[in-house]
CSV table of C-alpha atoms in Angstrom, one decimal:
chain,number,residue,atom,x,y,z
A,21,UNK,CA,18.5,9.4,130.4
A,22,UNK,CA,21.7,10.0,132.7
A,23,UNK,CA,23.3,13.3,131.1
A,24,UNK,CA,26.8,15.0,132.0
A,25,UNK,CA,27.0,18.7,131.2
A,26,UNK,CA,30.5,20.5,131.4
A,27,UNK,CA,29.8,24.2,131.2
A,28,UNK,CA,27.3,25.8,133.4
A,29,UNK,CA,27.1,29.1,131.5
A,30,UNK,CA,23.9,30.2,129.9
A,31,UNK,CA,23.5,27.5,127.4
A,32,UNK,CA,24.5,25.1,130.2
A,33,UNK,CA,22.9,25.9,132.8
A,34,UNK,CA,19.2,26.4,130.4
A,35,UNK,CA,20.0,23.2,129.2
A,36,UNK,CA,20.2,21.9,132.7
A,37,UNK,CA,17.1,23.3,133.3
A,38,UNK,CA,15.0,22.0,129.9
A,39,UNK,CA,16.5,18.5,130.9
A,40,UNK,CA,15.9,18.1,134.7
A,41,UNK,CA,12.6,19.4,133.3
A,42,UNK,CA,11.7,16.6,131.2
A,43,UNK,CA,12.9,13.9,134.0
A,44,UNK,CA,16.3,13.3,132.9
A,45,UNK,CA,19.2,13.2,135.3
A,46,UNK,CA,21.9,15.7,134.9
A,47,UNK,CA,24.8,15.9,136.3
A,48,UNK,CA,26.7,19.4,135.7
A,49,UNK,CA,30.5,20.2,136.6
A,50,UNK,CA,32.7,23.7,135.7
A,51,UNK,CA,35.9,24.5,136.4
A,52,UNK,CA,35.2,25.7,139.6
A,53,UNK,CA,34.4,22.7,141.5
A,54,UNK,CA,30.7,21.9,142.8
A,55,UNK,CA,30.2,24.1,145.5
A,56,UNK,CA,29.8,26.5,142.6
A,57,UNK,CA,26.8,25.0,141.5
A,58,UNK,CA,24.9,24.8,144.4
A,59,UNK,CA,22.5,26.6,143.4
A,60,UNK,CA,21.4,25.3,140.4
A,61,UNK,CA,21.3,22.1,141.5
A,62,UNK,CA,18.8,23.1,144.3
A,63,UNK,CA,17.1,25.0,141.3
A,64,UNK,CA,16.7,22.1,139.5
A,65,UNK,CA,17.4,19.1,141.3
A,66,UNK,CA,21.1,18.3,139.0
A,67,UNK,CA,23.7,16.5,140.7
A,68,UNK,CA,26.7,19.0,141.3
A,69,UNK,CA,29.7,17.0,140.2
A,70,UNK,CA,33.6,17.4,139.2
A,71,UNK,CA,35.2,17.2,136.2
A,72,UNK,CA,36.6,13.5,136.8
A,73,UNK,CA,33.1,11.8,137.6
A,74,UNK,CA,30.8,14.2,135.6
A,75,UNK,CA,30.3,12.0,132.7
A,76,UNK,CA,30.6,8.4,134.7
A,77,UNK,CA,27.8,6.4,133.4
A,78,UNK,CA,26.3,9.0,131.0
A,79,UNK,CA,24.0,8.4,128.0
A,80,UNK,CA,24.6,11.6,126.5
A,81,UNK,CA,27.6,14.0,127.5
A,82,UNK,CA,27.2,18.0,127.0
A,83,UNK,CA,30.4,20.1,126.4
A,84,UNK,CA,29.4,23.6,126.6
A,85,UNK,CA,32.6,26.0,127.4
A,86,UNK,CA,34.0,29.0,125.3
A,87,UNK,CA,36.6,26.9,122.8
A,88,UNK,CA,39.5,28.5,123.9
A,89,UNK,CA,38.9,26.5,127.3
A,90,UNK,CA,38.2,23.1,125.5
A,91,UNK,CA,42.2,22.3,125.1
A,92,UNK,CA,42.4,22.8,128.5
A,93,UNK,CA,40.1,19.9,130.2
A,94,UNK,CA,41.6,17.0,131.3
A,95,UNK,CA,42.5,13.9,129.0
A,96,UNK,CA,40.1,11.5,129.3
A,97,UNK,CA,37.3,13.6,130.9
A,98,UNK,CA,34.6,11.8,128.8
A,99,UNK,CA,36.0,8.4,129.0
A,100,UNK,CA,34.0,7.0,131.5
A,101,UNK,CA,30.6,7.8,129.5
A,102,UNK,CA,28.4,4.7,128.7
A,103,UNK,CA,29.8,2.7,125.2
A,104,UNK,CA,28.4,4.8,122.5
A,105,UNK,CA,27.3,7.7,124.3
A,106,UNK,CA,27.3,10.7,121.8
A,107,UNK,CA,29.5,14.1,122.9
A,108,UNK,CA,27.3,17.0,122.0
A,109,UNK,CA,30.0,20.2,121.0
A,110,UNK,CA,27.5,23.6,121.4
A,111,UNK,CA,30.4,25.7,121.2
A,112,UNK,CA,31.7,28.3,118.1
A,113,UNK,CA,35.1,30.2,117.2
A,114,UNK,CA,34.8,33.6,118.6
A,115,UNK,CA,38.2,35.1,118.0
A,116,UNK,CA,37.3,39.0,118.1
A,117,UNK,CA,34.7,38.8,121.0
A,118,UNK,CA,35.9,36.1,123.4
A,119,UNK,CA,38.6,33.2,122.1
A,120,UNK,CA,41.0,35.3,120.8
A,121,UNK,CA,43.7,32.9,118.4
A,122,UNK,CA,43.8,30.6,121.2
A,123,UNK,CA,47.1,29.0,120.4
A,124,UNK,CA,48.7,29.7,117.4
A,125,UNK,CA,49.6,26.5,116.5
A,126,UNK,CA,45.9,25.0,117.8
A,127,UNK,CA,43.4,27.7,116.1
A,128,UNK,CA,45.6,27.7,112.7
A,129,UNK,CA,43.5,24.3,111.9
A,130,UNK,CA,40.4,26.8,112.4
A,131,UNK,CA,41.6,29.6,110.2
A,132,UNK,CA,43.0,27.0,107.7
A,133,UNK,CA,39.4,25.3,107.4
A,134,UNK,CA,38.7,22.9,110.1
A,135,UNK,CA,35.6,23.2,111.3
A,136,UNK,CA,34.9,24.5,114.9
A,137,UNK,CA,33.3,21.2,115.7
A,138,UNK,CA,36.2,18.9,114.6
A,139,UNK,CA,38.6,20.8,116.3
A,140,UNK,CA,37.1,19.9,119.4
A,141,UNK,CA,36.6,16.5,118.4
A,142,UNK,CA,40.5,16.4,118.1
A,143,UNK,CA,41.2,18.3,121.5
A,144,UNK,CA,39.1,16.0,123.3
A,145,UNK,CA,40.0,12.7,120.8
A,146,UNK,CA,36.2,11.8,120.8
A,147,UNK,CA,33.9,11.9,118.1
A,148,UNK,CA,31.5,14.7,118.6
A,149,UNK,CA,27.8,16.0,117.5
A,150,UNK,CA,27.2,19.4,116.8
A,151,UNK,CA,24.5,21.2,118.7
A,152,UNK,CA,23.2,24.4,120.3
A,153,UNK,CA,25.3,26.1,119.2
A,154,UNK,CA,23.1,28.9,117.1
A,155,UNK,CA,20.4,29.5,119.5
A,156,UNK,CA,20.6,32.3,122.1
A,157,UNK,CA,20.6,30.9,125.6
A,158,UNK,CA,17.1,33.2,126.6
A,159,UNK,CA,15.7,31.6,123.6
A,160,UNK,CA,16.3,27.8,124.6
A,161,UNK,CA,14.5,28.3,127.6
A,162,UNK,CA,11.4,30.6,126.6
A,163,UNK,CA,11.1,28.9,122.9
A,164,UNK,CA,10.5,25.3,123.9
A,165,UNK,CA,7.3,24.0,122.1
A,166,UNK,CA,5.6,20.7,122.2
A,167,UNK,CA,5.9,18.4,119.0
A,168,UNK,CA,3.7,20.0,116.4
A,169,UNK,CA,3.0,23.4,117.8
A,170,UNK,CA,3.1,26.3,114.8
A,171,UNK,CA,5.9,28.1,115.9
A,172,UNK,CA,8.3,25.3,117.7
A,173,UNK,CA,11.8,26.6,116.4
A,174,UNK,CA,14.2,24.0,114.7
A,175,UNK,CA,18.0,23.7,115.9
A,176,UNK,CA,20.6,21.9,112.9
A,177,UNK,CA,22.2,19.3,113.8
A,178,UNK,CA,25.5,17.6,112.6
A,179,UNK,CA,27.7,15.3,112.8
A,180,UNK,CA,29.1,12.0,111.3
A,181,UNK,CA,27.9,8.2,113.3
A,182,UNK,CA,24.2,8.6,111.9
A,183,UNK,CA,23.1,6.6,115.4
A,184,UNK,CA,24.5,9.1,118.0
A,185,UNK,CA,23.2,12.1,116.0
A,186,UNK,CA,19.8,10.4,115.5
A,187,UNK,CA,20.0,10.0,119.5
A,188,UNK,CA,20.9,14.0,119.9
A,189,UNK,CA,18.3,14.3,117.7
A,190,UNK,CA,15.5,12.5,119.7
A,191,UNK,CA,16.5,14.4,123.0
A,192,UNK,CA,16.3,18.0,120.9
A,193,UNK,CA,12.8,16.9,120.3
A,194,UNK,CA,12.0,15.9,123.5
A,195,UNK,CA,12.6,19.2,125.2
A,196,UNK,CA,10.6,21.4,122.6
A,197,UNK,CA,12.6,21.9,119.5
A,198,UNK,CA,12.4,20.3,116.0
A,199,UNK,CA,15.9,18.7,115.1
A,200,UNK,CA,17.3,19.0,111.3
A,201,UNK,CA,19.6,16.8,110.2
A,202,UNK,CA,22.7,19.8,108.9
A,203,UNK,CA,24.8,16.8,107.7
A,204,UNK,CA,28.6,15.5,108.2
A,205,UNK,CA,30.9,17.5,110.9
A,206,UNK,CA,33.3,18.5,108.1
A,207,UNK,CA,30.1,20.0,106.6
A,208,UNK,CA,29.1,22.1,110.0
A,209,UNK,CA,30.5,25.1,108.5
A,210,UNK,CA,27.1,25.9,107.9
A,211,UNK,CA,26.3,26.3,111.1
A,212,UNK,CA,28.9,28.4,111.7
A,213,UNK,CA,28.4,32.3,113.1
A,214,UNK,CA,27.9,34.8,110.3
A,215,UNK,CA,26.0,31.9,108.5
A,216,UNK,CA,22.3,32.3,107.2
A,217,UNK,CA,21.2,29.5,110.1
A,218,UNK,CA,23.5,30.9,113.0
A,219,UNK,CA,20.8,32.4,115.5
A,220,UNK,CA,17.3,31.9,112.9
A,221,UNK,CA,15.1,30.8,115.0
A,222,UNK,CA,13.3,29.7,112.3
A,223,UNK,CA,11.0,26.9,111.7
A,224,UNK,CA,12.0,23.2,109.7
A,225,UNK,CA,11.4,25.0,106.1
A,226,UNK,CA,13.1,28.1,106.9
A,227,UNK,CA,16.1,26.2,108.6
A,228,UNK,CA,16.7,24.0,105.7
A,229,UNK,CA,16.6,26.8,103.9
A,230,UNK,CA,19.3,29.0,105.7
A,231,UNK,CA,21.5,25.7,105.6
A,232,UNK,CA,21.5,25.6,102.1
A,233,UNK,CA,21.8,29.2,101.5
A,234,UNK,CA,25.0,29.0,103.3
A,235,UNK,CA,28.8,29.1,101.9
A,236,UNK,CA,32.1,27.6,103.0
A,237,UNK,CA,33.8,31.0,103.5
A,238,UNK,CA,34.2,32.2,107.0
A,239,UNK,CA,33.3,35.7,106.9
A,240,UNK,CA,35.9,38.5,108.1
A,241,UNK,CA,34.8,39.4,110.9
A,242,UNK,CA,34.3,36.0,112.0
A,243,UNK,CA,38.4,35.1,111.6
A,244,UNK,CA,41.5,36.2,113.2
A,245,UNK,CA,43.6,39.3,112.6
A,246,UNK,CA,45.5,38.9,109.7
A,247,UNK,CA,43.9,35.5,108.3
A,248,UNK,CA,43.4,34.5,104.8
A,249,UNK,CA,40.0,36.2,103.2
A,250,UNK,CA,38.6,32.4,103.3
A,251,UNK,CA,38.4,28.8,105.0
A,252,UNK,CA,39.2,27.1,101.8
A,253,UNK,CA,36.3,24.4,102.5
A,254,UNK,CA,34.8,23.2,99.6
């Protein structure tokens, strides 16, 4: 598949290197313009793009920046992706350690009850799959497993057009990891950090099990200063 990654952090760029891996072609962009990805790209043999033409063509598009960044891309920076093409969201609301409140009048949605993941699906006005977002970057590169091996680690996955998640889903299998369906995006809370399933590493069973062990509140020291004691999401 033709992929477009925007990010090239830790998840991005390991994601990058799964991908180019498994003979997919990836084409990456940051904020910093392709000369700043050089280098992966002669790592791994990913086309160095820009924001504008990163997801041109795409069959799967990869946003993978902190959240407080996601507002900031440019309007229609996923527009030109193939009809259909699923917008996988890894990200999480971090406000102590990196996102702070964002914008006050953006990240109230957040603290209010909207899930991380639909808040990016409104700041970039796409629908969006949830993804990634609970596995340590040195994991998703040392912890791929072929299908069936004993200890191949499952990643949750949610979001709400049952055919682009099923397609996420295929491509989490096909660079080592068993996919779990966590559900609807409104109900990705339970992917959420401070949740049971939030960095497991665990295997189908135990994954389900961590998703269902998990409850709407956002813990405290998951929220901003000063916000209610819970997301009200039932």
């Amino acid at each position: 598949m033709n992929i477009g990654i925007i990010g090239a952090g830790r998840i991005g760029g390991n994601l990058v290197r799964l991908l180019t891996a498994r003979g997919h072609a990836v084409a990456i962009a940051n904020s910093r313009g392709p000369d700043t990805l050089a280098d992966l790209a002669a790592e791994t043999g990913a086309v160095a793009s820009d924001l504008a033409t990163v997801a041109d063509g795409v069959d799967i598009a990869i946003v993978t920046i902190p959240q407080k960044f996601v507002a900031d891309l440019p309007s229609g920076v996923l527009d030109r992706r193939t009809p259909d093409a699923p917008v996988i969201d890894t990200g999480n609301y971090y406000p102590w350690a990196r996102d702070g409140r964002i914008a006050d009048g953006l990240i109230a949605e957040i603290e209010d009850g909207l899930t991380d993941s639909e808040w990016t699906a409104r700041q970039l006005g796409v629908p969006v799959v949830k993804a990634f977002n609970g596995i340590l970057w040195s994991t998703l590169t040392r912890a791929a497993r072929p299908a069936g091996a004993p200890d191949r680690i499952a990643l949750p996955v949610a979001g709400d057009d049952p055919v682009a998640k099923a397609k996420v889903m295929a491509l989490i299998d096909d660079i080592g990891f068993d996919p779990v369906d966590a559900g609807t995006l409104a109900q990705s809370w339970r992917l959420h950090p401070g949740k049971p399933a939030y960095g497991a590493d665990a295997d189908v069973a135990g994954l389900r099990a961590a998703l269902a062990a998990a409850t709407p509140q956002r813990p405290r020291e998951w929220r901003a200063a000063g916000a209610p004691s819970d997301d009200r999401r039932s």
